[in-house]
Short mmCIF file of C-alpha atoms and ligand atoms in Angstrom, two decimals:
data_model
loop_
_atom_site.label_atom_id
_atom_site.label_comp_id
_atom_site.label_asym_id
_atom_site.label_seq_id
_atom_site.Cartn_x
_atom_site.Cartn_y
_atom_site.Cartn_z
CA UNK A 10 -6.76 -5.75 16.95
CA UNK A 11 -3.73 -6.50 14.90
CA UNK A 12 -0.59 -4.61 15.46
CA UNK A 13 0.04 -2.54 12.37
CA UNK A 14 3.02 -1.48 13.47
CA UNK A 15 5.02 -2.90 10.80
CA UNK A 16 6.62 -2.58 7.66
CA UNK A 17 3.75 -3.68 4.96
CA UNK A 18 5.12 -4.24 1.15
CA UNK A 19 2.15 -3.16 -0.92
CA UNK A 20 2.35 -5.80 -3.53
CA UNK A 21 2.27 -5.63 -6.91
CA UNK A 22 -0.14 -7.79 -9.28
CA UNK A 23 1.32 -9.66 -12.17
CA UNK A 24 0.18 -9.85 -15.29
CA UNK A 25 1.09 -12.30 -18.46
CA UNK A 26 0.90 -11.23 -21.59
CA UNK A 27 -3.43 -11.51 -22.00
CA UNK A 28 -3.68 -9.35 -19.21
CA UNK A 29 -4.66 -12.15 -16.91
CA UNK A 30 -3.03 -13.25 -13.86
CA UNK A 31 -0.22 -15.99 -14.23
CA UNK A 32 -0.32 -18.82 -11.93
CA UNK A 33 2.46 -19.38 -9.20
CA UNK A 34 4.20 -15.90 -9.51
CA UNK A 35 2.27 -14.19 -7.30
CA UNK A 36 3.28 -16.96 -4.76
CA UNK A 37 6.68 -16.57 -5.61
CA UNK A 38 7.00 -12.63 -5.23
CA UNK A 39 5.74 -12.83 -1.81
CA UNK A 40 8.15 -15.50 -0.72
CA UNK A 41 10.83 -12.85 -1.99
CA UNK A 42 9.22 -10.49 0.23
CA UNK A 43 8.73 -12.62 3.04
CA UNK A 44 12.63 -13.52 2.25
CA UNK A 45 13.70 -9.75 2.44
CA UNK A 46 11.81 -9.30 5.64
CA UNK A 47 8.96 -7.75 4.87
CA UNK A 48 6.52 -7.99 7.61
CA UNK A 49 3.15 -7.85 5.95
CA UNK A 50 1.87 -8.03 2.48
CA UNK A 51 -0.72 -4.86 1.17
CA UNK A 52 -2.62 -6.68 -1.61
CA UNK A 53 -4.53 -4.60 -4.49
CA UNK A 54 -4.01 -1.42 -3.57
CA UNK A 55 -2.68 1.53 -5.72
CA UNK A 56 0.59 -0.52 -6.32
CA UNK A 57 -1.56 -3.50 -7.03
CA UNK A 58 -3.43 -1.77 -9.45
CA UNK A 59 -6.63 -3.18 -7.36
CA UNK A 60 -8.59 -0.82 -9.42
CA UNK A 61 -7.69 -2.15 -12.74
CA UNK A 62 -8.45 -5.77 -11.85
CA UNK A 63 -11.98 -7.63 -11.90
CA UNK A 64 -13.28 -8.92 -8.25
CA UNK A 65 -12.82 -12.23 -9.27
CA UNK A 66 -9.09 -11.37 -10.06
CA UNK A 67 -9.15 -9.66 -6.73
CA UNK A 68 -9.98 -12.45 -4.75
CA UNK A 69 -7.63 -14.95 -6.68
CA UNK A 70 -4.86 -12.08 -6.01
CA UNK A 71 -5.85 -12.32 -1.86
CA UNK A 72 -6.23 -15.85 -2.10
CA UNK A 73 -2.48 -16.56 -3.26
CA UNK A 74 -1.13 -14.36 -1.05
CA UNK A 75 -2.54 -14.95 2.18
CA UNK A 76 -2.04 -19.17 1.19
CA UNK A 77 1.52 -18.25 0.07
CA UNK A 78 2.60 -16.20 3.92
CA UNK A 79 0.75 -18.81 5.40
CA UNK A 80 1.71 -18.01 9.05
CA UNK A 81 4.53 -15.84 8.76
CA UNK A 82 2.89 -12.34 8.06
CA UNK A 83 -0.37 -10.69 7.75
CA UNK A 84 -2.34 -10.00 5.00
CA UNK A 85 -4.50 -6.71 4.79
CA UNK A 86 -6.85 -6.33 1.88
CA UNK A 87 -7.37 -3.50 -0.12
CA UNK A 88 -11.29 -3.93 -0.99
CA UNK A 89 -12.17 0.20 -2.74
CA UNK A 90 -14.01 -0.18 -5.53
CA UNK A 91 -16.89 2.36 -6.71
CA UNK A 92 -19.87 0.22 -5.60
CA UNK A 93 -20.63 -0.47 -1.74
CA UNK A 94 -22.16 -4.02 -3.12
CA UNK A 95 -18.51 -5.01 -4.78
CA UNK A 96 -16.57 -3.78 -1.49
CA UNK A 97 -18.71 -6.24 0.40
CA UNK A 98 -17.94 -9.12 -1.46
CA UNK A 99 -14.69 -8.17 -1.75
CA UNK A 100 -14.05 -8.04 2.51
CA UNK A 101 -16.08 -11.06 3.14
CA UNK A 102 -13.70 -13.00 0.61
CA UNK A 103 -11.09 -11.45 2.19
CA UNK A 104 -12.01 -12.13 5.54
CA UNK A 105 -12.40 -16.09 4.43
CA UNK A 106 -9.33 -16.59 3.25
CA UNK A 107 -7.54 -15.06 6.55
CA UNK A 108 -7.12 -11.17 5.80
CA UNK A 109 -6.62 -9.54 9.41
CA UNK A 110 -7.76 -6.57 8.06
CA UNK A 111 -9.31 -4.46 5.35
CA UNK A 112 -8.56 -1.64 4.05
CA UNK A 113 -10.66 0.92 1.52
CA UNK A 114 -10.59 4.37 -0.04
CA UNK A 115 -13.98 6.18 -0.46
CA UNK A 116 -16.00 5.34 -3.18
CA UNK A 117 -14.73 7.11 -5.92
CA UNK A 118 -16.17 8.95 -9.32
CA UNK A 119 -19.22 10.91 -8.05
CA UNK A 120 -19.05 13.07 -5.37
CA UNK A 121 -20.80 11.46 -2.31
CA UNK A 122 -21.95 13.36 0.87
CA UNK A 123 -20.11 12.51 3.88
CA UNK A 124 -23.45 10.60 4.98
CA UNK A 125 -23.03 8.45 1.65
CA UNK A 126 -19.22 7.93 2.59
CA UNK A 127 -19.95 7.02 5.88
CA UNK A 128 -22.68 4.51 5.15
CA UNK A 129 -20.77 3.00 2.32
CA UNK A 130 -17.70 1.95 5.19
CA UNK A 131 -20.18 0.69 7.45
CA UNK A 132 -21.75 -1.46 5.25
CA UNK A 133 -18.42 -2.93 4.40
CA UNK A 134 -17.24 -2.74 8.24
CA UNK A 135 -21.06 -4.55 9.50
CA UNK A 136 -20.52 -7.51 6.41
CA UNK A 137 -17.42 -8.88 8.25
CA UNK A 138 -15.83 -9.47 11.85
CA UNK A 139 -12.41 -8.20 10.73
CA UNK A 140 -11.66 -4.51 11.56
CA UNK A 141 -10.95 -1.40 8.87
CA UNK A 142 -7.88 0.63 7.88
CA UNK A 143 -9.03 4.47 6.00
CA UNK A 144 -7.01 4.60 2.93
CA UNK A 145 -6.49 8.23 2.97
CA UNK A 146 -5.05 9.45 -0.12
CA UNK A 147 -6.38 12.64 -1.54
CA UNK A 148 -4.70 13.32 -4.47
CA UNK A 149 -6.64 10.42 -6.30
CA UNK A 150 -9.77 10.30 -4.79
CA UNK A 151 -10.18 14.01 -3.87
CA UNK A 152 -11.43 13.09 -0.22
CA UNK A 153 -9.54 13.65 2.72
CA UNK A 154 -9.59 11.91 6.04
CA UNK A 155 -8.29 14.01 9.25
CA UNK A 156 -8.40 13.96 12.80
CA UNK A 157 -11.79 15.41 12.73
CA UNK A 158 -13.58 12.93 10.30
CA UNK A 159 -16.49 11.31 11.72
CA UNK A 160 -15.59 8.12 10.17
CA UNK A 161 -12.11 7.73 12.21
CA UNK A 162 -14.34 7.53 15.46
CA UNK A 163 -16.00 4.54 14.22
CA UNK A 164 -15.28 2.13 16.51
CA UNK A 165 -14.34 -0.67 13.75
CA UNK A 166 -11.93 1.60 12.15
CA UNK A 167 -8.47 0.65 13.49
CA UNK A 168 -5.80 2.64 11.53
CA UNK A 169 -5.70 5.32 8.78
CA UNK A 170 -2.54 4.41 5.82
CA UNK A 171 -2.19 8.27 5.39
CA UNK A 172 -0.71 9.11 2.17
CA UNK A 173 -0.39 12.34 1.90
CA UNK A 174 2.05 15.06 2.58
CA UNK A 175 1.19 16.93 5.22
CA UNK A 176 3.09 15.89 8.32
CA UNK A 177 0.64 18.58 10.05
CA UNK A 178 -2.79 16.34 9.47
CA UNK A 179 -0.23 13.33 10.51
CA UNK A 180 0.63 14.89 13.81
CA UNK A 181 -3.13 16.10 14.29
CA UNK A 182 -4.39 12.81 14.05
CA UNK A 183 -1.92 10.85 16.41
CA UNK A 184 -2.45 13.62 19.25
CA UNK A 185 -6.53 13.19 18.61
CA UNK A 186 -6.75 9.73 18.20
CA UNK A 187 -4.42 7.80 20.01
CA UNK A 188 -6.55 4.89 19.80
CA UNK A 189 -6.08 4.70 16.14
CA UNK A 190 -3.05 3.44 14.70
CA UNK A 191 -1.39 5.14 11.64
CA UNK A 192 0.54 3.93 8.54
CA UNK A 193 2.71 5.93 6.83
CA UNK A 194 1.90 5.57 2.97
CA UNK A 195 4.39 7.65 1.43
CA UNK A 196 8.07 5.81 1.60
CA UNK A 197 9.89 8.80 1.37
CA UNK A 198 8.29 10.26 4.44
CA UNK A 199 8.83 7.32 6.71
CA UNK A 200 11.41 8.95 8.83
CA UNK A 201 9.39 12.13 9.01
CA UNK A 202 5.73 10.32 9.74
CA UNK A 203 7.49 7.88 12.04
CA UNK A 204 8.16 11.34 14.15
CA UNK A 205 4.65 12.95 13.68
CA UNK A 206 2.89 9.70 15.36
CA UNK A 207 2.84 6.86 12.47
CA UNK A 208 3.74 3.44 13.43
CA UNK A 209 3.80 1.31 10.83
CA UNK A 210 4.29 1.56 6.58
CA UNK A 211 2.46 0.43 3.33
CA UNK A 212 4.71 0.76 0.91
CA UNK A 213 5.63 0.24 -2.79
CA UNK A 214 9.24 0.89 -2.56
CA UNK A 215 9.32 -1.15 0.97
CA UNK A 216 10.05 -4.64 -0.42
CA UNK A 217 12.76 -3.01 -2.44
CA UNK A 218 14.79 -1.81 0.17
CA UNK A 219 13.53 -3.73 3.15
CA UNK A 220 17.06 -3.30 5.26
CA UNK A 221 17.10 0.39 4.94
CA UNK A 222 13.09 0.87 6.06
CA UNK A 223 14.24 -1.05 9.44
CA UNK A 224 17.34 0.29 9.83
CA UNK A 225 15.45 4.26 9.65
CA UNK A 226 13.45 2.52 12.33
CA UNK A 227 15.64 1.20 14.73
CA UNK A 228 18.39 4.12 14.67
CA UNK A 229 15.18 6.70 15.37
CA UNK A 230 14.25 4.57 17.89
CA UNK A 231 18.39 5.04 19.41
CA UNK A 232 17.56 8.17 18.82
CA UNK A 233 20.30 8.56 16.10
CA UNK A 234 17.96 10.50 13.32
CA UNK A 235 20.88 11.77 11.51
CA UNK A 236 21.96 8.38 10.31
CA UNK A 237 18.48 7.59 10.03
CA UNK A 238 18.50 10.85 7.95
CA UNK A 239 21.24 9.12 6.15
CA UNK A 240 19.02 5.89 5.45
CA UNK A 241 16.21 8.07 4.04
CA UNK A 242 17.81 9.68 1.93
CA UNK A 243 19.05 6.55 0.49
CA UNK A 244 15.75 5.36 0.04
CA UNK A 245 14.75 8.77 -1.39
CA UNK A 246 17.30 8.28 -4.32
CA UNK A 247 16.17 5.44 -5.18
CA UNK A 248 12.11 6.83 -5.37
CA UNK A 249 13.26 9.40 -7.43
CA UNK A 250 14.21 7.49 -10.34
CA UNK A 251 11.27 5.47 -9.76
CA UNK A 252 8.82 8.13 -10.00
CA UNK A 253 10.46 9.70 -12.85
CA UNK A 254 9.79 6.95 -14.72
CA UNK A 255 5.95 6.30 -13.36
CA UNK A 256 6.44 4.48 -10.05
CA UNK A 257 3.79 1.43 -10.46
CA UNK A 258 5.46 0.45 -14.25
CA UNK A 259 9.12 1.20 -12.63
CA UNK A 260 8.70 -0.70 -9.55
CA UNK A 261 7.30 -3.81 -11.26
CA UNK A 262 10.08 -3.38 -13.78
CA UNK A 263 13.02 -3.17 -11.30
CA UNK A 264 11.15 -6.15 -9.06
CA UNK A 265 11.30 -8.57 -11.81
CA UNK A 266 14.93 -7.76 -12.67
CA UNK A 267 15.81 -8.36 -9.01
CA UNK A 268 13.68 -11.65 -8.10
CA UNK A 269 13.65 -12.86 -12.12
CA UNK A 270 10.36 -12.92 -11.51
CA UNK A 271 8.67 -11.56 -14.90
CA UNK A 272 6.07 -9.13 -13.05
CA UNK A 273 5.12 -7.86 -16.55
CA UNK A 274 3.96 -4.01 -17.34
CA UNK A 275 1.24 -2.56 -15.68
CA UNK A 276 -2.69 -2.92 -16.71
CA UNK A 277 -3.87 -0.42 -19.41
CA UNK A 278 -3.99 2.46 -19.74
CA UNK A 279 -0.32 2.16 -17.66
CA UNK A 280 2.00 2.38 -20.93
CA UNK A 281 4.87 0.11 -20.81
CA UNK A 282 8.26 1.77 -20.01
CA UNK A 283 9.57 3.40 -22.27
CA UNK A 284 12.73 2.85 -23.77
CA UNK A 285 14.85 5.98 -22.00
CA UNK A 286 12.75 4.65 -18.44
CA UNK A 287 13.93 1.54 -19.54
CA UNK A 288 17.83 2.71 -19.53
CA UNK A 289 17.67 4.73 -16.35
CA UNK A 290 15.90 1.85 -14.42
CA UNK A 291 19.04 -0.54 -15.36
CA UNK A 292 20.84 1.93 -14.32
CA UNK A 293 18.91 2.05 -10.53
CA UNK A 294 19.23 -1.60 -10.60
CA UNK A 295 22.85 -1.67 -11.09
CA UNK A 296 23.42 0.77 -8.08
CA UNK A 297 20.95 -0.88 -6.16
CA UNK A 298 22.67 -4.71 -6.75
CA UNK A 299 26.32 -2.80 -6.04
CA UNK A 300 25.37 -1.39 -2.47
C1 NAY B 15 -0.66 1.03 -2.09
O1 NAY B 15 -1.86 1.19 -1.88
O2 NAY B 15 -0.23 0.31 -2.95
C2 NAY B 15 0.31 1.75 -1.30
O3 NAY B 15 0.26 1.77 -0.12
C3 NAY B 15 1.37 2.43 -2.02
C4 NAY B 15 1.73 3.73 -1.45
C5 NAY B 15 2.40 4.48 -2.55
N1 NAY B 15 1.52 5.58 -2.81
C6 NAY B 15 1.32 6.13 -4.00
C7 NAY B 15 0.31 7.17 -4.12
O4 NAY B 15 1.93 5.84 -4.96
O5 NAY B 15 4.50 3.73 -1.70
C8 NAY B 15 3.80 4.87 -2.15
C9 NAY B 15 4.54 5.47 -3.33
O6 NAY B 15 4.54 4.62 -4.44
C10 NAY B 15 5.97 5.80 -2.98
O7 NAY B 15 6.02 6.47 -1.77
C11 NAY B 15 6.60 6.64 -4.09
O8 NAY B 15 5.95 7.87 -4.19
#
């Protein structure tokens, strides 16, 4: 079982100006990551826009990652889609090219029974050897995962990424299911989750502001929560602007003006930033390159 107790940057997917994916950036933004100390890569998740890009640019996406940490991380695979037939191809790809895990929401669009949900994981979970992380985020897909879901006592399912709010669910979970392991997937709750049970963190803001995710970690773990209070809060100020300004577009604009990287906009129908996100996000990155 691999130790997700670690600070995961939930990647974001470039795109050139066809919509495509450019060759060699994506390789490049992960050695940045890998350089701020990142200690796993998230690939085509809700920061990846995973949803937005065809399996084959899926796999390509995977593929450069897990050959660009080579070693020096691991790789976990978001493989959602709608269709139980694309998630499959999608894990056993991802399983090839050296994912240690996967990682899925429910199938989304029509509203399944919890029999359908369940069977759709386990045919994902019984078409490869590596184990499954619950992406439980309710306020897209409308489906919640808690303590009490069947599907979190399957025994292939190693970890639930909980985004969501409630700190209550978080807290239920870790006292019920100590064997699972659980991922905070809301950075502006890591302090907070970290105390209700979570070990680890997927995060779009994580590769941003690497220092400050392990410092909240290590002064909790002193004990010292009000400078890890401190550290949050930080972080937090930082979110804000982002998700003021639509946090996927913002955080692949204030990536590439920090690596020179051109990340490029997000996949339609993400609009581009607009000219007022624009000045507030120079702004952020001015602060952020002071500090
Ligand atoms: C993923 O799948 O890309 C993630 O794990 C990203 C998690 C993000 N969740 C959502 C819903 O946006 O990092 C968070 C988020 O961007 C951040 O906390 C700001 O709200």
């Amino acid at each position: 079982t691999p130790d997700l107790g670690r600070l995961f940057s939930a990647i974001a997917s470039p795109v050139d100006t066809e919509g495509s994916l450019p060759a060699g950036v994506t390789a490049q933004l992960v050695q940045a990551h890998v350089d701020r100390g990142v200690e796993g890569i998230y690939c085509c998740g809700s920061s990846g826009e995973g949803l937005l890009l065809r399996p084959d640019e899926r796999m390509r996406l995977v593929e450069e990652v897990s050959m660009a940490v080579g070693d020096s991380v691991p790789v976990i695979a978001h493989v959602g889609t709608a269709s139980t037939r694309d998630s499959i191809q999608l894990a056993q790809h991802a399983e090839r090219v050296g994912a240690v895990a996967v990682s899925m929401i429910p199938p989304i669009y029509y509203h399944y029974s919890t029999d359908e949900i369940m069977a759709h994981y386990r045919r994902v979970m019984d078409a490869v050897s590596i184990p499954m992380i619950v992406y439980n985020i309710p306020q897209f897909t409308g489906q919640e995962f808690g303590a009490e879901h069947p599907l979190l006592a399957e025994d292939r399912v190693v970890g639930v990424k909980h985004t969501a709010h409630s700190m209550y669910q978080l807290e239920r979970m870790s006292a019920k299911r100590p064997d699972l392991q659980l991922i905070n997937g809301f950075d502006e709750t890591y302090l907070s989750a970290t105390v209700a049970g979570a070990s680890g963190a997927i995060g779009t803001t994580i590769s941003l502001q690497t220092d400050c995710f392990k410092a909240i970690r290590s002064l909790l773990g002193r004990g010292d929560v009000a400078r890890a209070q401190q550290f949050q809060a930080r972080v937090n100020h930082v979110i804000e602007d982002l998700v003021a300004v639509g946090v996927f577009p913002a955080a692949k604009y204030v990536e590439s003006r920090l690596t020179g990287i051109d990340l490029g906009p997000c996949r339609e129908p993400f609009a581009p930033v607009s000219p007022e996100g624009v000045k507030r996000l120079d702004a952020l990155v001015e602060q952020m390159t002071d500090d």
